[in-house]
Amino acid sequence: MSTVVSLLGRAILGTGPVYYFLQVVTLLVLMLAANTSYADFPRLCYFLARDGFLPRQLSLLGDRLVYSNGIILLSTCAGILAIIFKGQVNAIIPLYAVGVFTSFTLSQAGMVRHWFQGQTRNWRASAIMNALGAFATLIVLLVIISTKFLLGAWLVVVAIPLVVTLFAVIHQHYQYVAQRLSIQELAPRSYRDIR
């Protein structure tokens, strides 16, 4: 089974050296995308764990000075998806597209908020550009969700609120444990007044 890029490349370019160059470049782009996930997902887990939204074990450095637990978590999730979708790339693409455009939309909207809070020099132009980016990626996201909903996009639409709820529950648990372990109420009144 050939990919769409391969079919288009063969139809447009033939089967000469340019076609094979296109295939190699596509392979390298996909390898870079996979490497980015393994480089940045564990670091994102570190920040969330440090702030108490994921288990603290994800904030620990491994023997090779990487966040090994984040790498293991990512590999496990990727393996589960590969098993569920039987390794069919076409079945996983709607999940990827919804995830990518959700993160693009949220990051652009976050930058708009950043510009409004900071109001540095030329902040209005930057806020407008980021707002246009957020709007454009939101439109694409809504189109993908509406057209690919039954093909697997529903999974991300359901999973994102569940994951956010899980973050909130973990954070609430850590706050509860910190409150229960606190000795603030046991300190003498004069000590509390000093602080």
PDB file of C-alpha atoms in Angstrom:
ATOM      1  CA  MET A   1       0.000   0.000   0.000  1.00  0.00           C
ATOM      2  CA  SER A   2       1.435   3.345  -1.050  1.00  0.00           C
ATOM      3  CA  THR A   3       1.036   6.604   0.832  1.00  0.00           C
ATOM      4  CA  VAL A   4      -0.739   9.598  -0.699  1.00  0.00           C
ATOM      5  CA  VAL A   5       2.578  11.456  -0.932  1.00  0.00           C
ATOM      6  CA  SER A   6       4.070   8.516  -2.816  1.00  0.00           C
ATOM      7  CA  LEU A   7       1.100   8.264  -5.182  1.00  0.00           C
ATOM      8  CA  LEU A   8       1.127  11.993  -5.899  1.00  0.00           C
ATOM      9  CA  GLY A   9       4.905  12.036  -6.292  1.00  0.00           C
ATOM     10  CA  ARG A  10       4.810   9.115  -8.726  1.00  0.00           C
ATOM     11  CA  ALA A  11       1.975  10.715 -10.740  1.00  0.00           C
ATOM     12  CA  ILE A  12       3.633  14.142 -10.899  1.00  0.00           C
ATOM     13  CA  LEU A  13       7.343  13.309 -10.939  1.00  0.00           C
ATOM     14  CA  GLY A  14       7.472   9.785 -12.336  1.00  0.00           C
ATOM     15  CA  THR A  15       9.791   7.210 -10.766  1.00  0.00           C
ATOM     16  CA  GLY A  16      13.059   9.026 -11.285  1.00  0.00           C
ATOM     17  CA  PRO A  17      15.561  10.396  -8.762  1.00  0.00           C
ATOM     18  CA  VAL A  18      13.315  13.336  -7.765  1.00  0.00           C
ATOM     19  CA  TYR A  19      10.586  10.871  -6.707  1.00  0.00           C
ATOM     20  CA  TYR A  20      13.031   8.988  -4.476  1.00  0.00           C
ATOM     21  CA  PHE A  21      14.351  12.271  -3.097  1.00  0.00           C
ATOM     22  CA  LEU A  22      10.750  13.170  -2.139  1.00  0.00           C
ATOM     23  CA  GLN A  23      10.381   9.816  -0.358  1.00  0.00           C
ATOM     24  CA  VAL A  24      13.625  10.274   1.592  1.00  0.00           C
ATOM     25  CA  VAL A  25      12.697  13.835   2.589  1.00  0.00           C
ATOM     26  CA  THR A  26       9.259  12.609   3.750  1.00  0.00           C
ATOM     27  CA  LEU A  27      10.963   9.914   5.829  1.00  0.00           C
ATOM     28  CA  LEU A  28      13.295  12.469   7.414  1.00  0.00           C
ATOM     29  CA  VAL A  29      10.408  14.825   8.246  1.00  0.00           C
ATOM     30  CA  LEU A  30       8.503  11.976   9.908  1.00  0.00           C
ATOM     31  CA  MET A  31      11.595  10.934  11.857  1.00  0.00           C
ATOM     32  CA  LEU A  32      12.065  14.517  13.030  1.00  0.00           C
ATOM     33  CA  ALA A  33       8.413  14.641  14.125  1.00  0.00           C
ATOM     34  CA  ALA A  34       8.815  11.411  16.106  1.00  0.00           C
ATOM     35  CA  ASN A  35      12.057  12.677  17.650  1.00  0.00           C
ATOM     36  CA  THR A  36      10.344  15.917  18.653  1.00  0.00           C
ATOM     37  CA  SER A  37       7.714  13.949  20.550  1.00  0.00           C
ATOM     38  CA  TYR A  38      10.358  12.013  22.463  1.00  0.00           C
ATOM     39  CA  ALA A  39      12.390  15.143  23.132  1.00  0.00           C
ATOM     40  CA  ASP A  40       9.571  17.405  24.285  1.00  0.00           C
ATOM     41  CA  PHE A  41       6.783  15.238  25.748  1.00  0.00           C
ATOM     42  CA  PRO A  42       8.934  14.093  28.718  1.00  0.00           C
ATOM     43  CA  ARG A  43       9.940  17.713  29.346  1.00  0.00           C
ATOM     44  CA  LEU A  44       6.287  18.810  29.262  1.00  0.00           C
ATOM     45  CA  CYS A  45       5.483  16.021  31.737  1.00  0.00           C
ATOM     46  CA  TYR A  46       8.294  17.332  33.937  1.00  0.00           C
ATOM     47  CA  PHE A  47       6.750  20.815  34.071  1.00  0.00           C
ATOM     48  CA  LEU A  48       3.277  19.435  34.773  1.00  0.00           C
ATOM     49  CA  ALA A  49       4.639  17.106  37.466  1.00  0.00           C
ATOM     50  CA  ARG A  50       6.672  19.914  39.029  1.00  0.00           C
ATOM     51  CA  ASP A  51       3.520  22.021  39.287  1.00  0.00           C
ATOM     52  CA  GLY A  52       1.558  19.109  40.746  1.00  0.00           C
ATOM     53  CA  PHE A  53      -0.659  18.200  37.788  1.00  0.00           C
ATOM     54  CA  LEU A  54       1.011  14.844  37.041  1.00  0.00           C
ATOM     55  CA  PRO A  55       2.620  12.265  39.340  1.00  0.00           C
ATOM     56  CA  ARG A  56       5.948  13.456  40.752  1.00  0.00           C
ATOM     57  CA  GLN A  57       7.755  10.448  39.259  1.00  0.00           C
ATOM     58  CA  LEU A  58       7.564  12.167  35.864  1.00  0.00           C
ATOM     59  CA  SER A  59       9.783  14.980  37.164  1.00  0.00           C
ATOM     60  CA  LEU A  60      12.727  12.701  37.972  1.00  0.00           C
ATOM     61  CA  LEU A  61      15.803  12.543  35.777  1.00  0.00           C
ATOM     62  CA  GLY A  62      16.977   9.081  34.784  1.00  0.00           C
ATOM     63  CA  ASP A  63      20.513   7.715  34.612  1.00  0.00           C
ATOM     64  CA  ARG A  64      21.117   9.295  31.211  1.00  0.00           C
ATOM     65  CA  LEU A  65      19.894  12.712  32.370  1.00  0.00           C
ATOM     66  CA  VAL A  66      16.593  12.457  30.518  1.00  0.00           C
ATOM     67  CA  TYR A  67      13.100  12.134  31.931  1.00  0.00           C
ATOM     68  CA  SER A  68      12.947   8.366  31.466  1.00  0.00           C
ATOM     69  CA  ASN A  69       9.493   7.966  32.996  1.00  0.00           C
ATOM     70  CA  GLY A  70       8.059  10.398  30.440  1.00  0.00           C
ATOM     71  CA  ILE A  71       9.696   8.439  27.626  1.00  0.00           C
ATOM     72  CA  ILE A  72       8.265   5.194  29.010  1.00  0.00           C
ATOM     73  CA  LEU A  73       4.800   6.784  29.308  1.00  0.00           C
ATOM     74  CA  LEU A  74       4.932   8.094  25.729  1.00  0.00           C
ATOM     75  CA  SER A  75       6.125   4.723  24.395  1.00  0.00           C
ATOM     76  CA  THR A  76       3.391   2.887  26.277  1.00  0.00           C
ATOM     77  CA  CYS A  77       0.680   5.213  24.954  1.00  0.00           C
ATOM     78  CA  ALA A  78       2.061   4.929  21.404  1.00  0.00           C
ATOM     79  CA  GLY A  79       2.125   1.131  21.706  1.00  0.00           C
ATOM     80  CA  ILE A  80      -1.465   1.054  22.959  1.00  0.00           C
ATOM     81  CA  LEU A  81      -2.589   3.226  20.029  1.00  0.00           C
ATOM     82  CA  ALA A  82      -0.706   1.021  17.568  1.00  0.00           C
ATOM     83  CA  ILE A  83      -2.437  -2.068  18.987  1.00  0.00           C
ATOM     84  CA  ILE A  84      -5.909  -0.477  19.077  1.00  0.00           C
ATOM     85  CA  PHE A  85      -5.648   0.809  15.505  1.00  0.00           C
ATOM     86  CA  LYS A  86      -3.782  -2.318  14.290  1.00  0.00           C
ATOM     87  CA  GLY A  87      -0.889  -0.234  12.997  1.00  0.00           C
ATOM     88  CA  GLN A  88      -2.984   1.451  10.314  1.00  0.00           C
ATOM     89  CA  VAL A  89      -1.558   4.926   9.854  1.00  0.00           C
ATOM     90  CA  ASN A  90      -4.687   6.177   8.085  1.00  0.00           C
ATOM     91  CA  ALA A  91      -6.743   5.382  11.193  1.00  0.00           C
ATOM     92  CA  ILE A  92      -4.423   7.374  13.481  1.00  0.00           C
ATOM     93  CA  ILE A  93      -4.139  10.484  11.270  1.00  0.00           C
ATOM     94  CA  PRO A  94      -7.437  12.058  12.524  1.00  0.00           C
ATOM     95  CA  LEU A  95      -6.138  11.711  16.095  1.00  0.00           C
ATOM     96  CA  TYR A  96      -2.899  13.410  15.114  1.00  0.00           C
ATOM     97  CA  ALA A  97      -4.617  16.204  13.182  1.00  0.00           C
ATOM     98  CA  VAL A  98      -7.033  17.039  16.010  1.00  0.00           C
ATOM     99  CA  GLY A  99      -4.190  16.997  18.555  1.00  0.00           C
ATOM    100  CA  VAL A 100      -1.933  19.192  16.445  1.00  0.00           C
ATOM    101  CA  PHE A 101      -4.535  21.830  15.629  1.00  0.00           C
ATOM    102  CA  THR A 102      -5.817  21.855  19.204  1.00  0.00           C
ATOM    103  CA  SER A 103      -2.306  22.613  20.445  1.00  0.00           C
ATOM    104  CA  PHE A 104      -1.785  25.247  17.716  1.00  0.00           C
ATOM    105  CA  THR A 105      -5.054  26.963  18.648  1.00  0.00           C
ATOM    106  CA  LEU A 106      -4.313  26.900  22.373  1.00  0.00           C
ATOM    107  CA  SER A 107      -0.752  28.180  21.920  1.00  0.00           C
ATOM    108  CA  GLN A 108      -1.873  31.046  19.674  1.00  0.00           C
ATOM    109  CA  ALA A 109      -4.667  31.964  22.113  1.00  0.00           C
ATOM    110  CA  GLY A 110      -2.146  31.793  24.962  1.00  0.00           C
ATOM    111  CA  MET A 111       0.097  34.226  23.125  1.00  0.00           C
ATOM    112  CA  VAL A 112      -2.830  36.640  22.700  1.00  0.00           C
ATOM    113  CA  ARG A 113      -3.339  36.503  26.455  1.00  0.00           C
ATOM    114  CA  HIS A 114       0.401  36.998  26.976  1.00  0.00           C
ATOM    115  CA  TRP A 115       0.411  40.144  24.816  1.00  0.00           C
ATOM    116  CA  PHE A 116      -2.602  41.602  26.610  1.00  0.00           C
ATOM    117  CA  GLN A 117      -1.038  40.991  30.031  1.00  0.00           C
ATOM    118  CA  GLY A 118       2.445  42.278  29.190  1.00  0.00           C
ATOM    119  CA  GLN A 119       1.548  45.124  26.820  1.00  0.00           C
ATOM    120  CA  THR A 120       5.149  45.640  25.740  1.00  0.00           C
ATOM    121  CA  ARG A 121       6.123  47.759  22.749  1.00  0.00           C
ATOM    122  CA  ASN A 122       4.110  46.880  19.583  1.00  0.00           C
ATOM    123  CA  TRP A 123       2.010  44.386  21.535  1.00  0.00           C
ATOM    124  CA  ARG A 124      -1.162  45.163  19.582  1.00  0.00           C
ATOM    125  CA  ALA A 125       0.279  44.026  16.254  1.00  0.00           C
ATOM    126  CA  SER A 126       1.583  40.828  17.828  1.00  0.00           C
ATOM    127  CA  ALA A 127      -1.756  40.194  19.545  1.00  0.00           C
ATOM    128  CA  ILE A 128      -3.605  40.677  16.252  1.00  0.00           C
ATOM    129  CA  MET A 129      -1.283  38.264  14.430  1.00  0.00           C
ATOM    130  CA  ASN A 130      -1.650  35.633  17.149  1.00  0.00           C
ATOM    131  CA  ALA A 131      -5.436  36.160  17.247  1.00  0.00           C
ATOM    132  CA  LEU A 132      -5.599  35.592  13.474  1.00  0.00           C
ATOM    133  CA  GLY A 133      -3.501  32.459  13.908  1.00  0.00           C
ATOM    134  CA  ALA A 134      -5.763  31.208  16.693  1.00  0.00           C
ATOM    135  CA  PHE A 135      -8.860  31.887  14.589  1.00  0.00           C
ATOM    136  CA  ALA A 136      -7.424  30.164  11.490  1.00  0.00           C
ATOM    137  CA  THR A 137      -6.282  27.072  13.375  1.00  0.00           C
ATOM    138  CA  LEU A 138      -9.614  26.933  15.245  1.00  0.00           C
ATOM    139  CA  ILE A 139     -11.477  26.902  11.908  1.00  0.00           C
ATOM    140  CA  VAL A 140      -9.238  24.079  10.645  1.00  0.00           C
ATOM    141  CA  LEU A 141      -9.743  22.203  13.929  1.00  0.00           C
ATOM    142  CA  LEU A 142     -13.530  22.485  13.663  1.00  0.00           C
ATOM    143  CA  VAL A 143     -13.447  21.294  10.038  1.00  0.00           C
ATOM    144  CA  ILE A 144     -11.287  18.293  10.973  1.00  0.00           C
ATOM    145  CA  ILE A 145     -13.505  17.402  13.920  1.00  0.00           C
ATOM    146  CA  SER A 146     -16.689  17.664  11.851  1.00  0.00           C
ATOM    147  CA  THR A 147     -15.360  15.655   8.904  1.00  0.00           C
ATOM    148  CA  LYS A 148     -13.287  13.051  10.766  1.00  0.00           C
ATOM    149  CA  PHE A 149     -15.395  12.670  13.914  1.00  0.00           C
ATOM    150  CA  LEU A 150     -16.575   9.141  13.155  1.00  0.00           C
ATOM    151  CA  LEU A 151     -13.183   8.122  11.764  1.00  0.00           C
ATOM    152  CA  GLY A 152     -11.457   8.482  15.135  1.00  0.00           C
ATOM    153  CA  ALA A 153     -11.432  12.192  15.931  1.00  0.00           C
ATOM    154  CA  TRP A 154     -14.102  11.508  18.565  1.00  0.00           C
ATOM    155  CA  LEU A 155     -11.433   9.797  20.656  1.00  0.00           C
ATOM    156  CA  VAL A 156      -9.422  13.015  21.049  1.00  0.00           C
ATOM    157  CA  VAL A 157     -12.575  15.076  21.615  1.00  0.00           C
ATOM    158  CA  VAL A 158     -13.454  12.743  24.499  1.00  0.00           C
ATOM    159  CA  ALA A 159      -9.881  12.233  25.745  1.00  0.00           C
ATOM    160  CA  ILE A 160      -8.895  15.902  26.144  1.00  0.00           C
ATOM    161  CA  PRO A 161     -11.555  16.744  28.774  1.00  0.00           C
ATOM    162  CA  LEU A 162     -10.776  13.461  30.548  1.00  0.00           C
ATOM    163  CA  VAL A 163      -7.050  14.251  30.654  1.00  0.00           C
ATOM    164  CA  VAL A 164      -7.698  17.794  31.903  1.00  0.00           C
ATOM    165  CA  THR A 165      -9.978  16.346  34.601  1.00  0.00           C
ATOM    166  CA  LEU A 166      -7.225  13.876  35.523  1.00  0.00           C
ATOM    167  CA  PHE A 167      -4.772  16.783  35.865  1.00  0.00           C
ATOM    168  CA  ALA A 168      -7.201  18.596  38.165  1.00  0.00           C
ATOM    169  CA  VAL A 169      -7.756  15.484  40.304  1.00  0.00           C
ATOM    170  CA  ILE A 170      -4.005  14.875  40.657  1.00  0.00           C
ATOM    171  CA  HIS A 171      -3.436  18.536  41.566  1.00  0.00           C
ATOM    172  CA  GLN A 172      -6.240  18.417  44.115  1.00  0.00           C
ATOM    173  CA  HIS A 173      -4.723  15.264  45.615  1.00  0.00           C
ATOM    174  CA  TYR A 174      -1.305  16.899  45.994  1.00  0.00           C
ATOM    175  CA  GLN A 175      -2.889  19.967  47.588  1.00  0.00           C
ATOM    176  CA  TYR A 176      -4.815  17.742  50.011  1.00  0.00           C
ATOM    177  CA  VAL A 177      -1.662  15.809  50.956  1.00  0.00           C
ATOM    178  CA  ALA A 178       0.299  19.055  51.441  1.00  0.00           C
ATOM    179  CA  GLN A 179      -2.452  20.433  53.652  1.00  0.00           C
ATOM    180  CA  ARG A 180      -2.592  17.251  55.736  1.00  0.00           C
ATOM    181  CA  LEU A 181       1.200  17.191  56.153  1.00  0.00           C
ATOM    182  CA  SER A 182       1.451  20.882  56.975  1.00  0.00           C
ATOM    183  CA  ILE A 183       2.606  21.842  60.457  1.00  0.00           C
ATOM    184  CA  GLN A 184       1.430  25.429  60.036  1.00  0.00           C
ATOM    185  CA  GLU A 185      -1.456  24.964  62.460  1.00  0.00           C
ATOM    186  CA  LEU A 186       0.859  23.357  65.023  1.00  0.00           C
ATOM    187  CA  ALA A 187       3.260  26.307  65.130  1.00  0.00           C
ATOM    188  CA  PRO A 188       2.987  28.699  68.092  1.00  0.00           C
ATOM    189  CA  ARG A 189       0.976  31.842  67.429  1.00  0.00           C
ATOM    190  CA  SER A 190       4.011  34.091  67.848  1.00  0.00           C
ATOM    191  CA  TYR A 191       5.858  32.123  65.139  1.00  0.00           C
ATOM    192  CA  ARG A 192       2.951  32.578  62.731  1.00  0.00           C
ATOM    193  CA  ASP A 193       2.919  36.285  63.438  1.00  0.00           C
ATOM    194  CA  ILE A 194       6.635  36.540  62.601  1.00  0.00           C
ATOM    195  CA  ARG A 195       6.089  34.955  59.203  1.00  0.00           C
TER     196      ARG A 195
END
